Amino acid sequence: MAYITGLTKSKKEWTPEFIVSIDDETCIGCGRCYKVCAHDVLTFEELDEDDSAKMFMKVENPGNCIGCGACGRTCSKKCFTFAPVEA
């Protein structure tokens, strides 16, 4: 199975892993991932339970993901799931 690959500046090949999902049970809605994503992939989702104002992140535009993994590296709760994409 072949995956989409990219090249670094020094021409080293790498396989980007794109966002698949966010575990909303683990996510605390801190927004760190939202702040580091420059490609409008994520959005906030508010949980309407007894006016709790709890928020968590949601993948809104998965097609915008470039596979950099910045969101997952900033997540202290490790909520993100990533996978390569078949070519």
N, CA, C and O atoms as a printed pandas DataFrame, in Angstrom:
     atom_number atom_name residue_name chain_id  residue_number  x_coord  y_coord  z_coord
0              1         N          MET        A               1    0.847   -1.174    0.000
1              2        CA          MET        A               1    0.000    0.000    0.000
2              3         C          MET        A               1    0.899    1.245    0.000
3              4         O          MET        A               1    1.781    1.386    0.847
4              5         N          ALA        A               2    0.665    2.125   -0.945
5              6        CA          ALA        A               2    1.453    3.344   -1.072
6              7         C          ALA        A               2    0.697    4.512   -0.445
7              8         O          ALA        A               2   -0.523    4.626   -0.564
8              9         N          TYR        A               3    1.458    5.372    0.225
9             10        CA          TYR        A               3    0.884    6.541    0.877
10            11         C          TYR        A               3    1.380    7.813    0.216
11            12         O          TYR        A               3    2.418    7.817   -0.447
12            13         N          ILE        A               4    0.634    8.892    0.401
13            14        CA          ILE        A               4    1.071   10.208   -0.049
14            15         C          ILE        A               4    2.348   10.541    0.701
15            16         O          ILE        A               4    2.417   10.373    1.919
16            17         N          THR        A               5    3.358   11.011   -0.016
17            18        CA          THR        A               5    4.609   11.401    0.624
18            19         C          THR        A               5    4.947   12.833    0.249
19            20         O          THR        A               5    4.400   13.389   -0.704
20            21         N          GLY        A               6    5.842   13.408    1.001
21            22        CA          GLY        A               6    6.306   14.760    0.742
22            23         C          GLY        A               6    7.810   14.804    0.856
23            24         O          GLY        A               6    8.443   13.806    1.202
24            25         N          LEU        A               7    8.392   15.967    0.565
25            26        CA          LEU        A               7    9.827   16.155    0.691
26            27         C          LEU        A               7   10.107   17.296    1.648
27            28         O          LEU        A               7    9.406   18.308    1.656
28            29         N          THR        A               8   11.141   17.119    2.453
29            30        CA          THR        A               8   11.595   18.209    3.306
30            31         C          THR        A               8   12.456   19.146    2.466
31            32         O          THR        A               8   12.707   18.871    1.292
32            33         N          LYS        A               9   12.899   20.228    3.044
33            34        CA          LYS        A               9   13.736   21.192    2.330
34            35         C          LYS        A               9   15.028   20.544    1.842
35            36         O          LYS        A               9   15.554   20.898    0.787
36            37         N          SER        A              10   15.533   19.587    2.627
37            38        CA          SER        A              10   16.771   18.904    2.243
38            39         C          SER        A              10   16.515   17.677    1.358
39            40         O          SER        A              10   17.397   16.837    1.182
40            41         N          LYS        A              11   15.315   17.583    0.811
41            42        CA          LYS        A              11   14.903   16.530   -0.117
42            43         C          LYS        A              11   14.765   15.144    0.515
43            44         O          LYS        A              11   14.831   14.131   -0.181
44            45         N          LYS        A              12   14.577   15.103    1.818
45            46        CA          LYS        A              12   14.338   13.837    2.502
46            47         C          LYS        A              12   12.839   13.527    2.414
47            48         O          LYS        A              12   12.006   14.383    2.710
48            49         N          GLU        A              13   12.505   12.311    2.010
49            50        CA          GLU        A              13   11.112   11.930    1.864
50            51         C          GLU        A              13   10.491   11.626    3.225
51            52         O          GLU        A              13   11.147   11.048    4.091
52            53         N          TRP        A              14    9.218   12.015    3.417
53            54        CA          TRP        A              14    8.495   11.714    4.648
54            55         C          TRP        A              14    7.031   11.473    4.318
55            56         O          TRP        A              14    6.528   11.939    3.296
56            57         N          THR        A              15    6.363   10.752    5.179
57            58        CA          THR        A              15    4.942   10.443    5.003
58            59         C          THR        A              15    4.136   11.231    6.026
59            60         O          THR        A              15    4.175   10.911    7.214
60            61         N          PRO        A              16    3.405   12.256    5.588
61            62        CA          PRO        A              16    2.594   13.027    6.530
62            63         C          PRO        A              16    1.431   12.184    7.060
63            64         O          PRO        A              16    0.884   11.342    6.348
64            65         N          GLU        A              17    1.070   12.422    8.298
65            66        CA          GLU        A              17   -0.088   11.764    8.896
66            67         C          GLU        A              17   -1.141   12.832    9.151
67            68         O          GLU        A              17   -0.907   13.802    9.872
68            69         N          PHE        A              18   -2.291   12.634    8.551
69            70        CA          PHE        A              18   -3.368   13.617    8.590
70            71         C          PHE        A              18   -4.332   13.318    9.734
71            72         O          PHE        A              18   -4.465   12.172   10.163
72            73         N          ILE        A              19   -4.997   14.355   10.220
73            74        CA          ILE        A              19   -5.923   14.208   11.345
74            75         C          ILE        A              19   -7.114   13.340   10.935
75            76         O          ILE        A              19   -7.708   13.529    9.874
76            77         N          VAL        A              20   -7.442   12.392   11.800
77            78        CA          VAL        A              20   -8.579   11.510   11.580
78            79         C          VAL        A              20   -9.714   11.885   12.524
79            80         O          VAL        A              20  -10.862   12.031   12.107
80            81         N          SER        A              21   -9.373   12.039   13.817
81            82        CA          SER        A              21  -10.411   12.359   14.801
82            83         C          SER        A              21   -9.799   12.948   16.066
83            84         O          SER        A              21   -8.587   12.917   16.279
84            85         N          ILE        A              22  -10.682   13.483   16.889
85            86        CA          ILE        A              22  -10.319   13.993   18.217
86            87         C          ILE        A              22  -11.228   13.290   19.214
87            88         O          ILE        A              22  -12.442   13.234   19.018
88            89         N          ASP        A              23  -10.652   12.761   20.269
89            90        CA          ASP        A              23  -11.431   12.082   21.304
90            91         C          ASP        A              23  -12.097   13.142   22.180
91            92         O          ASP        A              23  -11.439   13.779   23.002
92            93         N          ASP        A              24  -13.417   13.328   21.998
93            94        CA          ASP        A              24  -14.117   14.376   22.745
94            95         C          ASP        A              24  -14.310   14.024   24.219
95            96         O          ASP        A              24  -14.684   14.890   25.010
96            97         N          GLU        A              25  -14.067   12.790   24.598
97            98        CA          GLU        A              25  -14.117   12.415   26.015
98            99         C          GLU        A              25  -12.860   12.882   26.748
99           100         O          GLU        A              25  -12.905   13.169   27.944
100          101         N          THR        A              26  -11.749   12.955   26.032
101          102        CA          THR        A              26  -10.464   13.331   26.624
102          103         C          THR        A              26  -10.183   14.817   26.486
103          104         O          THR        A              26   -9.538   15.411   27.350
104          105         N          CYS        A              27  -10.663   15.420   25.407
105          106        CA          CYS        A              27  -10.402   16.834   25.116
106          107         C          CYS        A              27  -10.969   17.740   26.208
107          108         O          CYS        A              27  -12.107   17.570   26.648
108          109         N          ILE        A              28  -10.156   18.703   26.636
109          110        CA          ILE        A              28  -10.593   19.648   27.670
110          111         C          ILE        A              28  -10.929   21.024   27.090
111          112         O          ILE        A              28  -11.306   21.934   27.827
112          113         N          GLY        A              29  -10.791   21.173   25.769
113          114        CA          GLY        A              29  -11.162   22.432   25.120
114          115         C          GLY        A              29  -10.241   23.592   25.419
115          116         O          GLY        A              29  -10.682   24.740   25.439
116          117         N          CYS        A              30   -8.969   23.317   25.651
117          118        CA          CYS        A              30   -8.023   24.385   25.999
118          119         C          CYS        A              30   -7.728   25.305   24.814
119          120         O          CYS        A              30   -7.400   26.476   25.008
120          121         N          GLY        A              31   -7.842   24.785   23.585
121          122        CA          GLY        A              31   -7.646   25.600   22.395
122          123         C          GLY        A              31   -6.217   25.707   21.898
123          124         O          GLY        A              31   -5.963   26.438   20.941
124          125         N          ARG        A              32   -5.275   25.007   22.511
125          126        CA          ARG        A              32   -3.880   25.077   22.040
126          127         C          ARG        A              32   -3.765   24.606   20.598
127          128         O          ARG        A              32   -3.075   25.225   19.787
128          129         N          CYS        A              33   -4.442   23.509   20.282
129          130        CA          CYS        A              33   -4.384   22.963   18.926
130          131         C          CYS        A              33   -4.990   23.940   17.923
131          132         O          CYS        A              33   -4.485   24.095   16.811
132          133         N          TYR        A              34   -6.054   24.582   18.316
133          134        CA          TYR        A              34   -6.740   25.553   17.461
134          135         C          TYR        A              34   -5.804   26.721   17.125
135          136         O          TYR        A              34   -5.782   27.211   15.996
136          137         N          LYS        A              35   -5.044   27.148   18.115
137          138        CA          LYS        A              35   -4.149   28.288   17.934
138          139         C          LYS        A              35   -2.977   27.965   17.011
139          140         O          LYS        A              35   -2.510   28.849   16.293
140          141         N          VAL        A              36   -2.487   26.722   17.009
141          142        CA          VAL        A              36   -1.323   26.392   16.181
142          143         C          VAL        A              36   -1.699   25.986   14.761
143          144         O          VAL        A              36   -0.834   25.954   13.886
144          145         N          CYS        A              37   -2.958   25.677   14.514
145          146        CA          CYS        A              37   -3.376   25.246   13.179
146          147         C          CYS        A              37   -3.632   26.472   12.298
147          148         O          CYS        A              37   -4.537   27.266   12.555
148          149         N          ALA        A              38   -2.817   26.603   11.261
149          150        CA          ALA        A              38   -2.929   27.749   10.369
150          151         C          ALA        A              38   -3.807   27.450    9.151
151          152         O          ALA        A              38   -3.882   28.255    8.223
152          153         N          HIS        A              39   -4.477   26.279    9.159
153          154        CA          HIS        A              39   -5.207   25.864    7.972
154          155         C          HIS        A              39   -6.702   25.676    8.203
155          156         O          HIS        A              39   -7.373   25.023    7.403
156          157         N          ASP        A              40   -7.224   26.234    9.276
157          158        CA          ASP        A              40   -8.661   26.233    9.549
158          159         C          ASP        A              40   -9.265   24.820    9.543
159          160         O          ASP        A              40  -10.334   24.591    8.976
160          161         N          VAL        A              41   -8.562   23.883   10.184
161          162        CA          VAL        A              41   -9.034   22.498   10.245
162          163         C          VAL        A              41   -9.974   22.295   11.436
163          164         O          VAL        A              41  -10.928   21.522   11.347
164          165         N          LEU        A              42   -9.712   22.977   12.534
165          166        CA          LEU        A              42  -10.434   22.742   13.789
166          167         C          LEU        A              42  -11.412   23.853   14.128
167          168         O          LEU        A              42  -11.291   24.980   13.647
168          169         N          THR        A              43  -12.386   23.511   14.968
169          170        CA          THR        A              43  -13.329   24.492   15.495
170          171         C          THR        A              43  -13.733   24.060   16.904
171          172         O          THR        A              43  -13.526   22.912   17.297
172          173         N          PHE        A              44  -14.309   24.993   17.653
173          174        CA          PHE        A              44  -14.809   24.681   18.992
174          175         C          PHE        A              44  -16.227   24.141   18.901
175          176         O          PHE        A              44  -17.020   24.604   18.080
176          177         N          GLU        A              45  -16.545   23.175   19.732
177          178        CA          GLU        A              45  -17.896   22.638   19.850
178          179         C          GLU        A              45  -18.307   22.803   21.309
179          180         O          GLU        A              45  -17.605   22.348   22.212
180          181         N          GLU        A              46  -19.442   23.452   21.537
181          182        CA          GLU        A              46  -19.910   23.661   22.912
182          183         C          GLU        A              46  -20.839   22.525   23.308
183          184         O          GLU        A              46  -21.689   22.097   22.527
184          185         N          LEU        A              47  -20.666   22.050   24.521
185          186        CA          LEU        A              47  -21.479   20.975   25.057
186          187         C          LEU        A              47  -22.624   21.591   25.848
187          188         O          LEU        A              47  -22.386   22.300   26.826
188          189         N          ASP        A              48  -23.853   21.333   25.441
189          190        CA          ASP        A              48  -25.023   21.911   26.108
190          191         C          ASP        A              48  -25.561   20.982   27.184
191          192         O          ASP        A              48  -26.594   20.338   27.001
192          193         N          GLU        A              49  -24.870   20.917   28.285
193          194        CA          GLU        A              49  -25.340   20.114   29.420
194          195         C          GLU        A              49  -25.517   21.017   30.628
195          196         O          GLU        A              49  -24.534   21.416   31.253
196          197         N          ASP        A              50  -26.731   21.335   30.956
197          198        CA          ASP        A              50  -27.038   22.125   32.151
198          199         C          ASP        A              50  -26.222   23.409   32.240
199          200         O          ASP        A              50  -25.727   23.759   33.312
200          201         N          ASP        A              51  -26.081   24.105   31.128
201          202        CA          ASP        A              51  -25.334   25.365   31.087
202          203         C          ASP        A              51  -23.920   25.230   31.630
203          204         O          ASP        A              51  -23.437   26.119   32.331
204          205         N          SER        A              52  -23.250   24.122   31.310
205          206        CA          SER        A              52  -21.915   23.867   31.839
206          207         C          SER        A              52  -20.831   24.693   31.156
207          208         O          SER        A              52  -19.775   24.932   31.742
208          209         N          ALA        A              53  -21.081   25.134   29.919
209          210        CA          ALA        A              53  -20.116   25.909   29.134
210          211         C          ALA        A              53  -18.854   25.112   28.831
211          212         O          ALA        A              53  -17.817   25.704   28.534
212          213         N          LYS        A              54  -18.914   23.782   28.897
213          214        CA          LYS        A              54  -17.767   22.958   28.530
214          215         C          LYS        A              54  -17.638   22.959   27.020
215          216         O          LYS        A              54  -18.629   22.861   26.297
216          217         N          MET        A              55  -16.401   23.071   26.556
217          218        CA          MET        A              55  -16.138   23.072   25.133
218          219         C          MET        A              55  -15.100   22.017   24.818
219          220         O          MET        A              55  -14.301   21.634   25.672
220          221         N          PHE        A              56  -15.123   21.551   23.578
221          222        CA          PHE        A              56  -14.088   20.656   23.101
222          223         C          PHE        A              56  -13.873   20.943   21.622
223          224         O          PHE        A              56  -14.675   21.626   20.985
224          225         N          MET        A              57  -12.789   20.418   21.091
225          226        CA          MET        A              57  -12.447   20.677   19.703
226          227         C          MET        A              57  -13.129   19.677   18.788
227          228         O          MET        A              57  -13.435   18.550   19.179
228          229         N          LYS        A              58  -13.356   20.117   17.564
229          230        CA          LYS        A              58  -13.996   19.280   16.554
230          231         C          LYS        A              58  -13.251   19.490   15.235
231          232         O          LYS        A              58  -12.808   20.600   14.940
232          233         N          VAL        A              59  -13.114   18.429   14.447
233          234        CA          VAL        A              59  -12.508   18.541   13.122
234          235         C          VAL        A              59  -13.583   19.058   12.174
235          236         O          VAL        A              59  -14.537   18.348   11.855
236          237         N          GLU        A              60  -13.419   20.288   11.730
237          238        CA          GLU        A              60  -14.428   20.900   10.874
238          239         C          GLU        A              60  -14.080   20.787    9.391
239          240         O          GLU        A              60  -14.958   20.542    8.564
240          241         N          ASN        A              61  -12.820   20.962    9.056
241          242        CA          ASN        A              61  -12.389   20.936    7.663
242          243         C          ASN        A              61  -11.214   19.966    7.491
243          244         O          ASN        A              61  -10.082   20.413    7.307
244          245         N          PRO        A              62  -11.453   18.660    7.544
245          246        CA          PRO        A              62  -10.341   17.709    7.473
246          247         C          PRO        A              62   -9.573   17.783    6.153
247          248         O          PRO        A              62   -8.395   17.429    6.107
248          249         N          GLY        A              63  -10.219   18.232    5.092
249          250        CA          GLY        A              63   -9.553   18.362    3.803
250          251         C          GLY        A              63   -8.490   19.440    3.772
251          252         O          GLY        A              63   -7.649   19.448    2.874
252          253         N          ASN        A              64   -8.510   20.350    4.732
253          254        CA          ASN        A              64   -7.505   21.415    4.809
254          255         C          ASN        A              64   -6.221   20.962    5.499
255          256         O          ASN        A              64   -5.207   21.656    5.425
256          257         N          CYS        A              65   -6.249   19.811    6.166
257          258        CA          CYS        A              65   -5.097   19.333    6.928
258          259         C          CYS        A              65   -3.917   19.044    5.999
259          260         O          CYS        A              65   -4.083   18.393    4.967
260          261         N          ILE        A              66   -2.721   19.531    6.365
261          262        CA          ILE        A              66   -1.521   19.282    5.564
262          263         C          ILE        A              66   -0.641   18.198    6.179
263          264         O          ILE        A              66    0.411   17.870    5.629
264          265         N          GLY        A              67   -1.057   17.643    7.308
265          266        CA          GLY        A              67   -0.315   16.550    7.921
266          267         C          GLY        A              67    0.907   16.968    8.708
267          268         O          GLY        A              67    1.821   16.164    8.890
268          269         N          CYS        A              68    0.948   18.188    9.175
269          270        CA          CYS        A              68    2.125   18.665    9.911
270          271         C          CYS        A              68    2.194   18.116   11.335
271          272         O          CYS        A              68    3.283   17.981   11.895
272          273         N          GLY        A              69    1.036   17.797   11.926
273          274        CA          GLY        A              69    0.992   17.225   13.266
274          275         C          GLY        A              69    1.163   18.215   14.400
275          276         O          GLY        A              69    1.290   17.809   15.555
276          277         N          ALA        A              70    1.169   19.508   14.097
277          278        CA          ALA        A              70    1.366   20.527   15.135
278          279         C          ALA        A              70    0.277   20.452   16.201
279          280         O          ALA        A              70    0.555   20.628   17.388
280          281         N          CYS        A              71   -0.954   20.191   15.784
281          282        CA          CYS        A              71   -2.061   20.129   16.742
282          283         C          CYS        A              71   -1.850   18.997   17.744
283          284         O          CYS        A              71   -2.087   19.181   18.938
284          285         N          GLY        A              72   -1.421   17.859   17.288
285          286        CA          GLY        A              72   -1.197   16.718   18.161
286          287         C          GLY        A              72   -0.027   16.911   19.103
287          288         O          GLY        A              72   -0.055   16.435   20.238
288          289         N          ARG        A              73    1.004   17.607   18.640
289          290        CA          ARG        A              73    2.171   17.849   19.496
290          291         C          ARG        A              73    1.862   18.832   20.616
291          292         O          ARG        A              73    2.478   18.764   21.680
292          293         N          THR        A              74    0.914   19.750   20.397
293          294        CA          THR        A              74    0.580   20.722   21.437
294          295         C          THR        A              74   -0.467   20.210   22.418
295          296         O          THR        A              74   -0.704   20.835   23.452
296          297         N          CYS        A              75   -1.097   19.077   22.104
297          298        CA          CYS        A              75   -2.181   18.547   22.936
298          299         C          CYS        A              75   -1.627   17.807   24.152
299          300         O          CYS        A              75   -0.990   16.762   24.014
300          301         N          SER        A              76   -1.870   18.347   25.330
301          302        CA          SER        A              76   -1.379   17.719   26.561
302          303         C          SER        A              76   -2.151   16.452   26.911
303          304         O          SER        A              76   -1.652   15.616   27.665
304          305         N          LYS        A              77   -3.351   16.300   26.379
305          306        CA          LYS        A              77   -4.189   15.128   26.671
306          307         C          LYS        A              77   -4.071   14.032   25.611
307          308         O          LYS        A              77   -4.655   12.958   25.760
308          309         N          LYS        A              78   -3.321   14.299   24.545
309          310        CA          LYS        A              78   -3.117   13.325   23.457
310          311         C          LYS        A              78   -4.447   12.820   22.889
311          312         O          LYS        A              78   -4.664   11.613   22.775
312          313         N          CYS        A              79   -5.317   13.738   22.541
313          314        CA          CYS        A              79   -6.667   13.431   22.044
314          315         C          CYS        A              79   -6.720   13.073   20.565
315          316         O          CYS        A              79   -7.713   12.510   20.104
316          317         N          PHE        A              80   -5.685   13.385   19.825
317          318        CA          PHE        A              80   -5.726   13.285   18.370
318          319         C          PHE        A              80   -5.364   11.904   17.853
319          320         O          PHE        A              80   -4.532   11.200   18.425
320          321         N          THR        A              81   -6.014   11.536   16.751
321          322        CA          THR        A              81   -5.688   10.316   16.015
322          323         C          THR        A              81   -5.286   10.759   14.609
323          324         O          THR        A              81   -5.981   11.543   13.963
324          325         N          PHE        A              82   -4.147   10.236   14.153
325          326        CA          PHE        A              82   -3.616   10.585   12.838
326          327         C          PHE        A              82   -3.408    9.307   12.031
327          328         O          PHE        A              82   -3.253    8.223   12.592
328          329         N          ALA        A              83   -3.406    9.451   10.703
329          330        CA          ALA        A              83   -3.118    8.327    9.818
330          331         C          ALA        A              83   -2.630    8.858    8.477
331          332         O          ALA        A              83   -3.042    9.935    8.045
332          333         N          PRO        A              84   -1.748    8.101    7.816
333          334        CA          PRO        A              84   -1.350    8.497    6.460
334          335         C          PRO        A              84   -2.511    8.269    5.499
335          336         O          PRO        A              84   -3.459    7.553    5.821
336          337         N          VAL        A              85   -2.434    8.875    4.331
337          338        CA          VAL        A              85   -3.480    8.744    3.330
338          339         C          VAL        A              85   -2.916    7.963    2.140
339          340         O          VAL        A              85   -1.804    8.224    1.681
340          341         N          GLU        A              86   -3.697    7.009    1.655
341          342        CA          GLU        A              86   -3.273    6.231    0.499
342          343         C          GLU        A              86   -3.168    7.115   -0.729
343          344         O          GLU        A              86   -3.995    8.000   -0.948
344          345         N          ALA        A              87   -2.135    6.863   -1.531
345          346        CA          ALA        A              87   -1.912    7.649   -2.758
346          347         C          ALA        A              87   -2.870    7.215   -3.848
347          348         O          ALA        A              87   -2.836    7.759   -4.952
